[in-house]
Short mmCIF file of C-alpha atoms and ligand atoms in Angstrom, two decimals:
data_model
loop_
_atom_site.label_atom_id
_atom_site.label_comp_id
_atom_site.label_asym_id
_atom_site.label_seq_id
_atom_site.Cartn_x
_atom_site.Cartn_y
_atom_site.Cartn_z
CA UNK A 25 10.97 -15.57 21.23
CA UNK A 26 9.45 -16.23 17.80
CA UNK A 27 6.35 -17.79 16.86
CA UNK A 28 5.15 -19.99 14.15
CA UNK A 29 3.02 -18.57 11.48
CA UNK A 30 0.39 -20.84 9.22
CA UNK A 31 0.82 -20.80 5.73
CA UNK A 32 -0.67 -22.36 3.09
CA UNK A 33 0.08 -22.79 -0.77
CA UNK A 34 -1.89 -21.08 -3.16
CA UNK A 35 -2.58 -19.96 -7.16
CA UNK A 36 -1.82 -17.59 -9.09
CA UNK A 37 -4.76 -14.92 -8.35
CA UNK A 38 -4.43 -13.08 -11.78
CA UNK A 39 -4.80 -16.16 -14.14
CA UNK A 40 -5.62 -19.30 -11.36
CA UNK A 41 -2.44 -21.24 -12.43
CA UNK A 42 -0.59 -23.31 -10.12
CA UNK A 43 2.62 -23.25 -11.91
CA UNK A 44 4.91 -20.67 -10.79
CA UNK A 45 8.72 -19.91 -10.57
CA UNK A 46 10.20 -18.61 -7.23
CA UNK A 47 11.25 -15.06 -7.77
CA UNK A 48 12.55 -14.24 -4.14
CA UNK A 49 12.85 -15.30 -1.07
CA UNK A 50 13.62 -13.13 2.55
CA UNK A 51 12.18 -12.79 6.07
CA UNK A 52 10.21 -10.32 7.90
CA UNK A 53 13.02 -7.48 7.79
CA UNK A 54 10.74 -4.58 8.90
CA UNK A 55 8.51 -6.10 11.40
CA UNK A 56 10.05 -9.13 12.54
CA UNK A 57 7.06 -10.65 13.42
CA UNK A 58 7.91 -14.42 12.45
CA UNK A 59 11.78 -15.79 12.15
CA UNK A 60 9.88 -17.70 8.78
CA UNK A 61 11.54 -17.60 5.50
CA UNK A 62 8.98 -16.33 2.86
CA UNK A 63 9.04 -17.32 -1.02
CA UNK A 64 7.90 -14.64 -3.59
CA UNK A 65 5.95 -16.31 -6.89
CA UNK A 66 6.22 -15.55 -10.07
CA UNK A 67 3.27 -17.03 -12.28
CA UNK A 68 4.75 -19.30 -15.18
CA UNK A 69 1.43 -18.51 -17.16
CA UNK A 70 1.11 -14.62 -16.75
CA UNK A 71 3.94 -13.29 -15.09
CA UNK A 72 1.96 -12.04 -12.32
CA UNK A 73 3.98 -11.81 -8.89
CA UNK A 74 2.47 -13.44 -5.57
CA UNK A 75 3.39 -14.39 -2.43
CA UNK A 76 3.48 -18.31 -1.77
CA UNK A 77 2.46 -19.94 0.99
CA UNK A 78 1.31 -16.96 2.30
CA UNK A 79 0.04 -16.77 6.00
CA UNK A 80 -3.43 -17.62 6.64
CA UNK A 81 -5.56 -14.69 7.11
CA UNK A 82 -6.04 -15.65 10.47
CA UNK A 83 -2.04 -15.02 11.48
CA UNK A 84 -2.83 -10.86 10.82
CA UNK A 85 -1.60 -9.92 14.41
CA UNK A 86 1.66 -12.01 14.08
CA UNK A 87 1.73 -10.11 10.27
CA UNK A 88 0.47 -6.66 11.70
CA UNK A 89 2.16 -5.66 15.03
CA UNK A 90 0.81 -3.36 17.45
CA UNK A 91 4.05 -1.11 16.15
CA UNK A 92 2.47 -1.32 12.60
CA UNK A 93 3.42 2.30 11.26
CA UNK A 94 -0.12 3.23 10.19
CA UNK A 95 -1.58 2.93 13.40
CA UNK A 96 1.51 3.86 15.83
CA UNK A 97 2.30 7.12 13.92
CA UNK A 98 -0.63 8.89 15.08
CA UNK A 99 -1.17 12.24 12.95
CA UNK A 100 0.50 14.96 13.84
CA UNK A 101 -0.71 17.62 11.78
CA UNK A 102 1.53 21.23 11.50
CA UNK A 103 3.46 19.64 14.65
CA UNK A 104 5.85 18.56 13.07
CA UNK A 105 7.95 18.91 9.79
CA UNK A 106 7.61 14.92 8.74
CA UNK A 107 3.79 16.05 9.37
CA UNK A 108 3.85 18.84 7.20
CA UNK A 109 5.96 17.06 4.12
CA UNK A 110 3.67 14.44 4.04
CA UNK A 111 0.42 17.10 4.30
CA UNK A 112 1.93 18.79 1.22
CA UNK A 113 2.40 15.68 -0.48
CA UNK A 114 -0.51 13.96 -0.02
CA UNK A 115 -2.53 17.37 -1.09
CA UNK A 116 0.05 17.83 -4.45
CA UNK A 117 -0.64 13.83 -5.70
CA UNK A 118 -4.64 13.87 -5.60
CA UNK A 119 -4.37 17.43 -6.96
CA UNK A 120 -5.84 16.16 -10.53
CA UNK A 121 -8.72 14.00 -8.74
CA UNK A 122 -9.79 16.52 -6.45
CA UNK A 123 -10.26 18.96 -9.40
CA UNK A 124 -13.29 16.58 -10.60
CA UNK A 125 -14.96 15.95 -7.32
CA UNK A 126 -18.62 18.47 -7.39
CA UNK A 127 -19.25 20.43 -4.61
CA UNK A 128 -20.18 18.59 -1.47
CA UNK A 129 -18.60 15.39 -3.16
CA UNK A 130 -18.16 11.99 -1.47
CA UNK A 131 -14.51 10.42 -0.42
CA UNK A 132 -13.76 7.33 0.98
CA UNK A 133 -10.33 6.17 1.95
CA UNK A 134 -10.18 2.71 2.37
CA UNK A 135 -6.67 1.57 4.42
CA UNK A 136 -6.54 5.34 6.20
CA UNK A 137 -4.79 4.12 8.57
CA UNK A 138 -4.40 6.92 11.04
CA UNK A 139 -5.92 9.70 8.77
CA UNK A 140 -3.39 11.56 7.34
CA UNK A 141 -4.62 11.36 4.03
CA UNK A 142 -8.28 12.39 4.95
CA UNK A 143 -7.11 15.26 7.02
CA UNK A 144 -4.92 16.71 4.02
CA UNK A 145 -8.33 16.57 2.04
CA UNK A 146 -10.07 17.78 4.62
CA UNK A 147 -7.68 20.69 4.73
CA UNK A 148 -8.25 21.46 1.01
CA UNK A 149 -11.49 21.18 0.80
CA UNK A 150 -14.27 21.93 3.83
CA UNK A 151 -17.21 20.89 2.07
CA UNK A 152 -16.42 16.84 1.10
CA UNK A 153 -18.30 13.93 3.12
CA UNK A 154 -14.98 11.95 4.24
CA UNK A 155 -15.38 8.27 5.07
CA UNK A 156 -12.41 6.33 6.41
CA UNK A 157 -12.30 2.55 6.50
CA UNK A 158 -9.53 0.56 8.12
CA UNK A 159 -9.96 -2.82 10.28
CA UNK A 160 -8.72 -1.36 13.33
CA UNK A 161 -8.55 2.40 15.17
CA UNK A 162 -7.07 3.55 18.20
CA UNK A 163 -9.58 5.38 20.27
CA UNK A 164 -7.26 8.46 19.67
CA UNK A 165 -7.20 8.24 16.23
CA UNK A 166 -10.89 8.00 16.16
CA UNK A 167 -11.58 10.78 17.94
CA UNK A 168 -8.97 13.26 16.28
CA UNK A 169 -10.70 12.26 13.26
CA UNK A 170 -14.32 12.42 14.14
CA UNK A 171 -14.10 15.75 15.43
CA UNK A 172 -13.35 16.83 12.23
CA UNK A 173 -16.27 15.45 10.71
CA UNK A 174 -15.01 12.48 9.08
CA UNK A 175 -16.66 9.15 9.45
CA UNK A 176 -15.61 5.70 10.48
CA UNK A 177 -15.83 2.26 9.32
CA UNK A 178 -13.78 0.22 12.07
CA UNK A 179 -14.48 -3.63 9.94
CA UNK A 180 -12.09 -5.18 7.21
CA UNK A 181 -12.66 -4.46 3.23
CA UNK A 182 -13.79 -7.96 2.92
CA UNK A 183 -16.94 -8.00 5.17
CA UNK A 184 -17.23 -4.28 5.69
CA UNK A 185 -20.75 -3.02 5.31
CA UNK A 186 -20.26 0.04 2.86
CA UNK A 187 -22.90 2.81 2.71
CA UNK A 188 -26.07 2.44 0.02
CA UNK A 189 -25.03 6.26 -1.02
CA UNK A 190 -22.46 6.15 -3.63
CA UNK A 191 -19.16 7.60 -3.36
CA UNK A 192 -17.62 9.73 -6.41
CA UNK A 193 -13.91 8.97 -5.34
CA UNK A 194 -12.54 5.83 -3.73
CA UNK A 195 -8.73 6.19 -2.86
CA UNK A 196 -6.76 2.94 -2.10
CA UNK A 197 -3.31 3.87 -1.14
CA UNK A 198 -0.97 0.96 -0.82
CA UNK A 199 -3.28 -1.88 -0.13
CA UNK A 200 -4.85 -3.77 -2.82
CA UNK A 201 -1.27 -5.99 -2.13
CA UNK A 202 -2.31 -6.41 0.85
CA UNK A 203 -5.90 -8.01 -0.05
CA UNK A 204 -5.79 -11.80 0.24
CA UNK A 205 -9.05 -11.73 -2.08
CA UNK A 206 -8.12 -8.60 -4.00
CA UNK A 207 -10.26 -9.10 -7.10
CA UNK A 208 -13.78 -9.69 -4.63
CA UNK A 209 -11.99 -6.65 -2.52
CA UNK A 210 -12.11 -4.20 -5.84
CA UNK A 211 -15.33 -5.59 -6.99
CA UNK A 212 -16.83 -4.53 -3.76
CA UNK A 213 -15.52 -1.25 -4.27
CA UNK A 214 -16.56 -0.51 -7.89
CA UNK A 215 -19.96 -1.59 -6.85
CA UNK A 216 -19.41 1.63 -4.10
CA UNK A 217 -18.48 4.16 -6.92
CA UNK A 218 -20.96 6.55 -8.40
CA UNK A 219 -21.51 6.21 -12.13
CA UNK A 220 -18.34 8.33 -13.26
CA UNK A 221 -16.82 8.26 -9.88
CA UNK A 222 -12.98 7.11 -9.94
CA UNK A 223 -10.81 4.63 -7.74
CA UNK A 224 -7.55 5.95 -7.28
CA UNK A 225 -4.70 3.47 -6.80
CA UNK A 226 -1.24 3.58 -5.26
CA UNK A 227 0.54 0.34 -5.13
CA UNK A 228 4.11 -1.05 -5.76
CA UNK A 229 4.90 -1.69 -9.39
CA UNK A 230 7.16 -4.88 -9.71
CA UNK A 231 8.45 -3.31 -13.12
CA UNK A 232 10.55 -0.57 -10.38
CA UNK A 233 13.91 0.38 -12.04
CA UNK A 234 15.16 0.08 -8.64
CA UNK A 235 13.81 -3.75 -8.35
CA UNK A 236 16.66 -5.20 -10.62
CA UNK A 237 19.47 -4.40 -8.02
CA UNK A 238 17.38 -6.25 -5.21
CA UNK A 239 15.92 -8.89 -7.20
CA UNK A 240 16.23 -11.84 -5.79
CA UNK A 241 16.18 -11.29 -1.91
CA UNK A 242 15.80 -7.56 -0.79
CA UNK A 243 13.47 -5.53 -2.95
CA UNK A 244 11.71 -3.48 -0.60
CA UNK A 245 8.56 -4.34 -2.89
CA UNK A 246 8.17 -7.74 -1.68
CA UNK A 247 7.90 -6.50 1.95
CA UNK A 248 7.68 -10.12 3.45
CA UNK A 249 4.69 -11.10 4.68
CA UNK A 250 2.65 -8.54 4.11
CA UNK A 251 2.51 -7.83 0.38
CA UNK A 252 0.18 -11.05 -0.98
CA UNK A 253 0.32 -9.53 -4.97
CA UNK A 254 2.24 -7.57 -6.76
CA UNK A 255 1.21 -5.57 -10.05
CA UNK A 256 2.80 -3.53 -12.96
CA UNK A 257 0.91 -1.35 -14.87
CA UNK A 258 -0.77 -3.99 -17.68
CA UNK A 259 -1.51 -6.52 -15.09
CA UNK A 260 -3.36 -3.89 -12.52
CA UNK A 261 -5.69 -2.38 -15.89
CA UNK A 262 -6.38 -6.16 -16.59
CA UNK A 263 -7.82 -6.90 -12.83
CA UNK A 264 -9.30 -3.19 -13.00
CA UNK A 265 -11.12 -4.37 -16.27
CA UNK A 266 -12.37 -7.68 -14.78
CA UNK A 267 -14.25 -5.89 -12.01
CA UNK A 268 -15.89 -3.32 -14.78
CA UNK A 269 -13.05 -0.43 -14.21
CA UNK A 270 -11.41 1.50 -16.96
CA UNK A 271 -8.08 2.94 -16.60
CA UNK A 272 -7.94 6.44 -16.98
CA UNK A 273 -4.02 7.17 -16.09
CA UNK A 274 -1.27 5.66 -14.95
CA UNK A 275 1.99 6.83 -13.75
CA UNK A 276 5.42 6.19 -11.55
CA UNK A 277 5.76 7.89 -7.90
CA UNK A 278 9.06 8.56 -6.32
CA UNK A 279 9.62 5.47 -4.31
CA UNK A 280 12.15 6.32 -1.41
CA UNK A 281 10.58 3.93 1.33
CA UNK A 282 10.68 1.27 -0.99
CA UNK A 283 14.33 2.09 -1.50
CA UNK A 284 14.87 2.44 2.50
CA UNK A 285 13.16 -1.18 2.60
CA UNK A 286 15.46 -2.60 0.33
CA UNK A 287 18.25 -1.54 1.71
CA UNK A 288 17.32 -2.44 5.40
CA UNK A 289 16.43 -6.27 3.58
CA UNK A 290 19.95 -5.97 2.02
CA UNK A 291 22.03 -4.79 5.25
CA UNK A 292 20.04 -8.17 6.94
CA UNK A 293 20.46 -10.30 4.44
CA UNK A 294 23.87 -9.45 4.32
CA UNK A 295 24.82 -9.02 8.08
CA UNK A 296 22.16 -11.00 9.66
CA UNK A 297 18.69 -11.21 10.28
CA UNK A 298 17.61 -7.99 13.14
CA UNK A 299 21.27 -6.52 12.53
CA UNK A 300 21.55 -3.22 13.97
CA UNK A 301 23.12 -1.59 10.98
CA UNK A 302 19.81 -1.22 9.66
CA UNK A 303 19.31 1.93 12.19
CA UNK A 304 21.48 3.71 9.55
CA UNK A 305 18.64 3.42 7.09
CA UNK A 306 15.62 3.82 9.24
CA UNK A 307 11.94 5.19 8.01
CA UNK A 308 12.41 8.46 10.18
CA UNK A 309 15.45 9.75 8.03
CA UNK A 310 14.47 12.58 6.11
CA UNK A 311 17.40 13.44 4.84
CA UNK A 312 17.70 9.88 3.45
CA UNK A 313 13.67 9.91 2.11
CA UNK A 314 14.46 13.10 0.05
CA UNK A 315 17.66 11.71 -1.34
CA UNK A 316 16.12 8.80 -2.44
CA UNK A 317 12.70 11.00 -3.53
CA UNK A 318 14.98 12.69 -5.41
CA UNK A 319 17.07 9.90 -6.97
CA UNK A 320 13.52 8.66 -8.48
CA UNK A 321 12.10 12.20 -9.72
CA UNK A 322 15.40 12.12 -11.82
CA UNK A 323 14.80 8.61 -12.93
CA UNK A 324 11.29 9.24 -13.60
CA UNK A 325 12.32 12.53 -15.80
CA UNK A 326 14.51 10.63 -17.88
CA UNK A 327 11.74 7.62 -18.43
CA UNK A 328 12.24 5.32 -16.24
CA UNK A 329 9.22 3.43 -14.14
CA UNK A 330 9.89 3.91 -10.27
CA UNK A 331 8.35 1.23 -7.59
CA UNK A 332 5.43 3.08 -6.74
CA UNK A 333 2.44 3.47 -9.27
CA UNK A 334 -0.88 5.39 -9.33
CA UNK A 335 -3.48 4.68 -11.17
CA UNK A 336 -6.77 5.67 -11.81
CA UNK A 337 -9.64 3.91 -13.01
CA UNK A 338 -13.34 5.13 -14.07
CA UNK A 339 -16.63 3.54 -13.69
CA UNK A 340 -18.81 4.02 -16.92
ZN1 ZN B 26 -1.13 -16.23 -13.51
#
């Protein structure tokens, strides 16, 4: 059985123009949540990319499954090896933040999910106040996460009530394109920072090498519904400026789950909608992640920009 989803047209949230060009169109290829056919935007005025119609924000569950891979992959900590790659990982890319945070330094993670990122940090370094904020947690995340001293805030970005003490580092990993009000969303969170604290930034960058192969249907990117806007680097300074941020750095991340998206979109837009070919390329095959990992860090060597950006910005 699947269900009807609401959407409803919309502008251009970089520039407020309602004259766009379609750039792609695909289904739910991850998820399957809704059998609806999704356009991706492309603003005729700035370029910016943008999902439209997009869902109303009141469709989230039909968006967000209960199987949603933030909150079913609970963490696992030195159990196992996935658990330990991405510990290593997630320690090596804040490396350069962490260095600046003082002693006793305030974190929050907004999007944790089921904590990974927080316990890596927590790992590293024993004497940071950890906040986590996320609009839903099993009890047994929670818990696993309380116990080691990290706090809570169970409420979406939009209406979430954010502590009065300041927070020196604000890490966003792959959500701003999830925001349906991103510019209030980052607004709200530059009014969190500290003077001098810094918002740190992963999202997918639409000017991916890889993106050109998958244009028009499959680029993992797009990730239909969920990803509302889409930035490269120029476009994500400009909204970073507009909310009083300055970029500090920017750079390309190895992108291999964006590549295993696009290929799962391409095996289903190819062989039909749910095909079961797309077990060959499934999130849970390492040896396919580091291949693709791989592929990018080459790419990324010889100057190309990969799907995945970070960037961090500075409050003066
Ligand atoms: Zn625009």
């Amino acid at each position: 059985m699947t269900q009807q989803i609401k959407l409803s047209p919309t502008n251009c949230s970089q520039c407020g123009s309602a004259a766009f060009t379609a750039a792609a169109s695909g289904k739910d290829y991850i998820y399957h949540g809704t059998a609806c056919d999704y356009t991706y935007a492309r603003c005729d005025d700035c370029g910016h990319f943008y999902l439209n119609p997009r869902p109303e924000i009141g469709e989230i569950v039909l968006m967000y499954p209960a199987n949603y891979g933030t909150f079913s992959d609970r963490f696992q900590g030195r159990a196992n090896l996935l658990g330990r790659v991405k510990t290593a990982v997630n320690q090596r890319r804040l490396k350069a933040v962490m260095a600046n945070l003082p002693q006793g330094g305030r974190v929050l993670d907004v999007g944790c999910g089921n904590g990974e990122l927080l316990m890596a940090l927590r790992m590293a370094r024993a004497d940071l106040e950890l906040v986590g904020l996320d609009w839903h947690f099993p009890i047994e995340t929670r818990r696993s996460l309380e116990r080691h001293g990290i706090s809570l805030i169970e409420s979406p970005l939009e209406s979430a009530e954010l502590p009065d003490q300041p927070f020196d580092l604000i890490i966003m990993l792959q959500l701003v394109e999830h925001l349906w009000e991103p510019e209030e969303g980052l607004q709200r969170l530059a009014g969190a920072l500290a003077k001098d604290g810094r918002l740190l930034i992963e999202t997918p960058n639409t000017d991916g090498w890889d993106r050109r192969f998958f244009k028009a249907r499959a680029w993992g990117g797009y990730y239909f519904p969920r990803h509302l806007n889409l930035y490269n680097f120029e476009r994500l300074a400009d909204l970073l400026l507009r909310v009083g941020l300055v970029v500090e750095s920017q750079r390309s991340l190895s992108a291999p789950l964006i590549w295993i998206y696009s290929i799962q979109a391409a095996i289903q837009s190819r062989f039909g909608w749910k095909s079961p070919l797309t077990r060959i390329a499934g999130v849970k095959n390492l040896p396919l992640i580091a291949g693709f990992a791989l592929l990018d860090s080459f790419a990324m060597a010889i100057g190309f920009t990969t799907s995945n950006q970070q960037t961090v910005s500075r409050k003066s």
